[in-house]
Coordinates of C-alpha atoms in Angstrom, one line a residue:
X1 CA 0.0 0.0 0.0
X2 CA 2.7 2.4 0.1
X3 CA 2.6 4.1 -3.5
X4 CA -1.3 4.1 -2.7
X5 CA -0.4 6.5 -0.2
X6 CA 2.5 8.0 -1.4
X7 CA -0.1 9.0 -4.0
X8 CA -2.7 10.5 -2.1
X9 CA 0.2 12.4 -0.2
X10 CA 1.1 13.9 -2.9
X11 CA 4.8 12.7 -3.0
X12 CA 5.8 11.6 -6.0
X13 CA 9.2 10.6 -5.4
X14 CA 7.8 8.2 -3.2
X15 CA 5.4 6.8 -5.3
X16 CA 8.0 6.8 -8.2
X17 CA 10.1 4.3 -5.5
X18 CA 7.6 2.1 -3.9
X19 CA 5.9 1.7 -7.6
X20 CA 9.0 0.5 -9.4
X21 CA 10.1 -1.5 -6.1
X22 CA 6.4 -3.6 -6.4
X23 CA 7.1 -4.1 -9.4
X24 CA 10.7 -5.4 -9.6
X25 CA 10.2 -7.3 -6.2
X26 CA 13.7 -6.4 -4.8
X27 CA 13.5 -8.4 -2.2
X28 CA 11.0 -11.9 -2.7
X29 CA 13.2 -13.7 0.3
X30 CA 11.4 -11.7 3.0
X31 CA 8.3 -10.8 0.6
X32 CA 7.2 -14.3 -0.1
X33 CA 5.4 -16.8 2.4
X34 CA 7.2 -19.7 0.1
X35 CA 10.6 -18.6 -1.2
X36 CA 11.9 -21.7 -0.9
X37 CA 9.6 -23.9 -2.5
X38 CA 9.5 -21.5 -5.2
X39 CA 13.0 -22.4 -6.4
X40 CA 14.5 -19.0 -5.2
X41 CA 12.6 -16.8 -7.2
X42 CA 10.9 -13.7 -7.4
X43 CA 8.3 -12.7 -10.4
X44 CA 7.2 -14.8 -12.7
X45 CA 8.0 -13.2 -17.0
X46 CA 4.4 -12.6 -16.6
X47 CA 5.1 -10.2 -13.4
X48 CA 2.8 -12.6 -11.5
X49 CA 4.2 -14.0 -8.3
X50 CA 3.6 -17.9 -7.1
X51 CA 3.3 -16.2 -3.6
X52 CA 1.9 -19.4 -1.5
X53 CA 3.1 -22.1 -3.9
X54 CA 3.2 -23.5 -7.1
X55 CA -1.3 -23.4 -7.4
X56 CA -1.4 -19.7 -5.4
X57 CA -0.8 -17.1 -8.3
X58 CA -0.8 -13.6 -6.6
X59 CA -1.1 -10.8 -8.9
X60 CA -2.5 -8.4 -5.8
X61 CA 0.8 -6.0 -5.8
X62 CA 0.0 -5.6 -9.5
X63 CA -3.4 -4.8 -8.5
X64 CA -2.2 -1.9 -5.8
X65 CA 0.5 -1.1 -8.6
X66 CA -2.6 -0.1 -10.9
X67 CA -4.5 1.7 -8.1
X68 CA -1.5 3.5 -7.3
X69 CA -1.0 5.0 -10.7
X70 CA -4.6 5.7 -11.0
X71 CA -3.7 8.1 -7.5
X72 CA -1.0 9.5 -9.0
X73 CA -2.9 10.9 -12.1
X74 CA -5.8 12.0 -10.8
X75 CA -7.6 12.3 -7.8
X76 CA -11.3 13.4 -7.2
X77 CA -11.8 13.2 -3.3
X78 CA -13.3 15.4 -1.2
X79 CA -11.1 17.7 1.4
X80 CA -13.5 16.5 4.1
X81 CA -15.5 13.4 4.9
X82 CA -19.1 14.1 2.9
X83 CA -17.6 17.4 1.3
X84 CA -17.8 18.5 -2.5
X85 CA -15.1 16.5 -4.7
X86 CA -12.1 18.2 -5.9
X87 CA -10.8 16.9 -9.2
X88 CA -6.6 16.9 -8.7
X89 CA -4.5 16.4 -12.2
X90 CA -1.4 14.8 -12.1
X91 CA -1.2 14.8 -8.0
X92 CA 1.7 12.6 -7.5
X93 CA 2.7 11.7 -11.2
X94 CA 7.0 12.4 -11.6
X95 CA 7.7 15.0 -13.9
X96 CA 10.2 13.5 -15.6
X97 CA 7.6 10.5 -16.3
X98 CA 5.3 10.8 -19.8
X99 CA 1.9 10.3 -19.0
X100 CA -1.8 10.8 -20.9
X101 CA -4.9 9.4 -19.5
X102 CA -8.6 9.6 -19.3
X103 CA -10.4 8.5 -15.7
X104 CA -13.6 8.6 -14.8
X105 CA -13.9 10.8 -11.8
X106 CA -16.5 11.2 -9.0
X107 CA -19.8 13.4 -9.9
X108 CA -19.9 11.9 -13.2
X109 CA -17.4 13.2 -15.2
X110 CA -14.7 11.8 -17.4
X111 CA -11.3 13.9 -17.2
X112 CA -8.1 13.0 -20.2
X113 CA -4.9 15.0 -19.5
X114 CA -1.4 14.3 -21.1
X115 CA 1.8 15.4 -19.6
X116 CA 4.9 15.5 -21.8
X117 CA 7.9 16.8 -20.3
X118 CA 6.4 18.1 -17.4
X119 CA 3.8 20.2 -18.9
X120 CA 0.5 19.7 -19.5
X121 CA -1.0 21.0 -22.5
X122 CA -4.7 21.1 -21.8
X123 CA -7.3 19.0 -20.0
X124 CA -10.5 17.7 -21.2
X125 CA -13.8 17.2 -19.1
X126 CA -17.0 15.9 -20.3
X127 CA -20.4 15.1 -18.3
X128 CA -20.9 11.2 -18.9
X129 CA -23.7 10.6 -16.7
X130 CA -26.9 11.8 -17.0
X131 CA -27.2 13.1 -12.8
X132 CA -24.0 14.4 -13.0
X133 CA -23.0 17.3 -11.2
X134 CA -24.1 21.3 -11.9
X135 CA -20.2 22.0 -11.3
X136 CA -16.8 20.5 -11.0
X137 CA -14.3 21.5 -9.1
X138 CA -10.6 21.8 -10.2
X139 CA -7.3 22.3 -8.7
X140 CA -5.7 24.2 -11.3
X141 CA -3.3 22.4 -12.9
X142 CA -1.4 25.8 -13.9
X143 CA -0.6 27.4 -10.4
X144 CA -1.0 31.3 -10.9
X145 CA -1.6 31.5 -14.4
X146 CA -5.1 32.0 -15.7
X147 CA -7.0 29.0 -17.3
X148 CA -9.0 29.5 -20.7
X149 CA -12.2 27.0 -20.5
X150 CA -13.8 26.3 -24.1
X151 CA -16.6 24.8 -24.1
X152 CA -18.2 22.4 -26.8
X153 CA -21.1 24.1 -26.8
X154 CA -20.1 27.3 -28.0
X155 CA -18.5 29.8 -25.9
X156 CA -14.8 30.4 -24.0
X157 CA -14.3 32.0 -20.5
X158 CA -11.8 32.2 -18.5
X159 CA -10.6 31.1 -15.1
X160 CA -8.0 32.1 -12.0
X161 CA -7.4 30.9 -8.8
X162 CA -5.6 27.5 -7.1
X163 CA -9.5 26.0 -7.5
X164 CA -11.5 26.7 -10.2
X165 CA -15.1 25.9 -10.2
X166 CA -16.3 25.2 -13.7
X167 CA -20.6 25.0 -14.7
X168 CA -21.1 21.7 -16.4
X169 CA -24.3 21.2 -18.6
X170 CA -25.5 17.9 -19.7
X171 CA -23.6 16.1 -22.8
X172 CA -21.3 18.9 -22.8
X173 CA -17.3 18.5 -23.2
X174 CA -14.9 21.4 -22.1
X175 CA -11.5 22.1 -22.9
X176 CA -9.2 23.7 -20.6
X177 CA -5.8 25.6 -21.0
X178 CA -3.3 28.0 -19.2
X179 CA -3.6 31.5 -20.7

């Protein structure tokens, strides 16, 4: 569970460390109920493990591996138990890492962002469920500069502060960008 919470945290050198060590298994001796009887070995080529024996296959860390990476691109919690969701881009992600997604985030919304060489370009929202949200909220992705929000229904307007709060209308996509 640690790059799950290195995630959330925010950290993403330690997410970048606990990810990659999951995946690599730098250390099956102490990681694996049955080293031994294993023959010695860590991950199988198919990054599955034979954590309990030969009929256990464990692919669980690749499981948290996935969640974590879903964390570290975008997060749509609430700041407080019950509160409104805030939509977070790129959270935890390394800068130095190449990324582009699109995630399905909480009040029905669908969110796609790309980072390339630490920048992201633009961000894409659309409404994908019919009782989504009047609003979503955003941390803005572009800290201090001013965000221009096109929207697929005709329109532009723009946007400042660390959270912006953008009107949603039904089947409607927006397109968001740093000024």
């Amino acid at each position: 569970s640690l790059p799950v919470i290195a995630a959330k945290l925010g950290r993403s050198d330690d997410f970048r460390n606990a990810v990659q060590n999951i995946i690599r298994v730098i250390d099956p001796a102490s990681d694996f109920c049955d080293f031994e009887g294993q023959w010695e070995r860590g991950a199988l080529p198919n990054r599955m493990t034979n954590r309990e024996g030969v009929n256990a296959i464990g692919a669980q860390r690749l499981g948290t591996t996935v969640y974590a990476v879903n964390e570290a691109l975008c997060q749509s919690g609430p700041p407080e138990p019950g509160g409104i969701p805030v939509v977070r881009i790129f959270p935890a992600w390394p800068r130095d890492w190449d990324a582009e997604f699109r995630l399905m985030v909480r009040g029905g919304f669908s969110v796609a962002a790309r980072m390339t060489a630490g920048e992201i370009p633009d961000v894409e929202i659309a409404t994908v469920e019919k009782q989504a949200d009047s609003e979503l909220r955003l941390r803005n992705p572009w800290p201090g500069k001013t965000v221009t929000i096109e929207r697929s229904q005709g329109g532009s307007e723009a946007c400042e502060g660390d959270l912006l709060v953008v009107p949603m209308n039904q089947d409607e996509t927006v397109s968001l960008r740093p000024s």
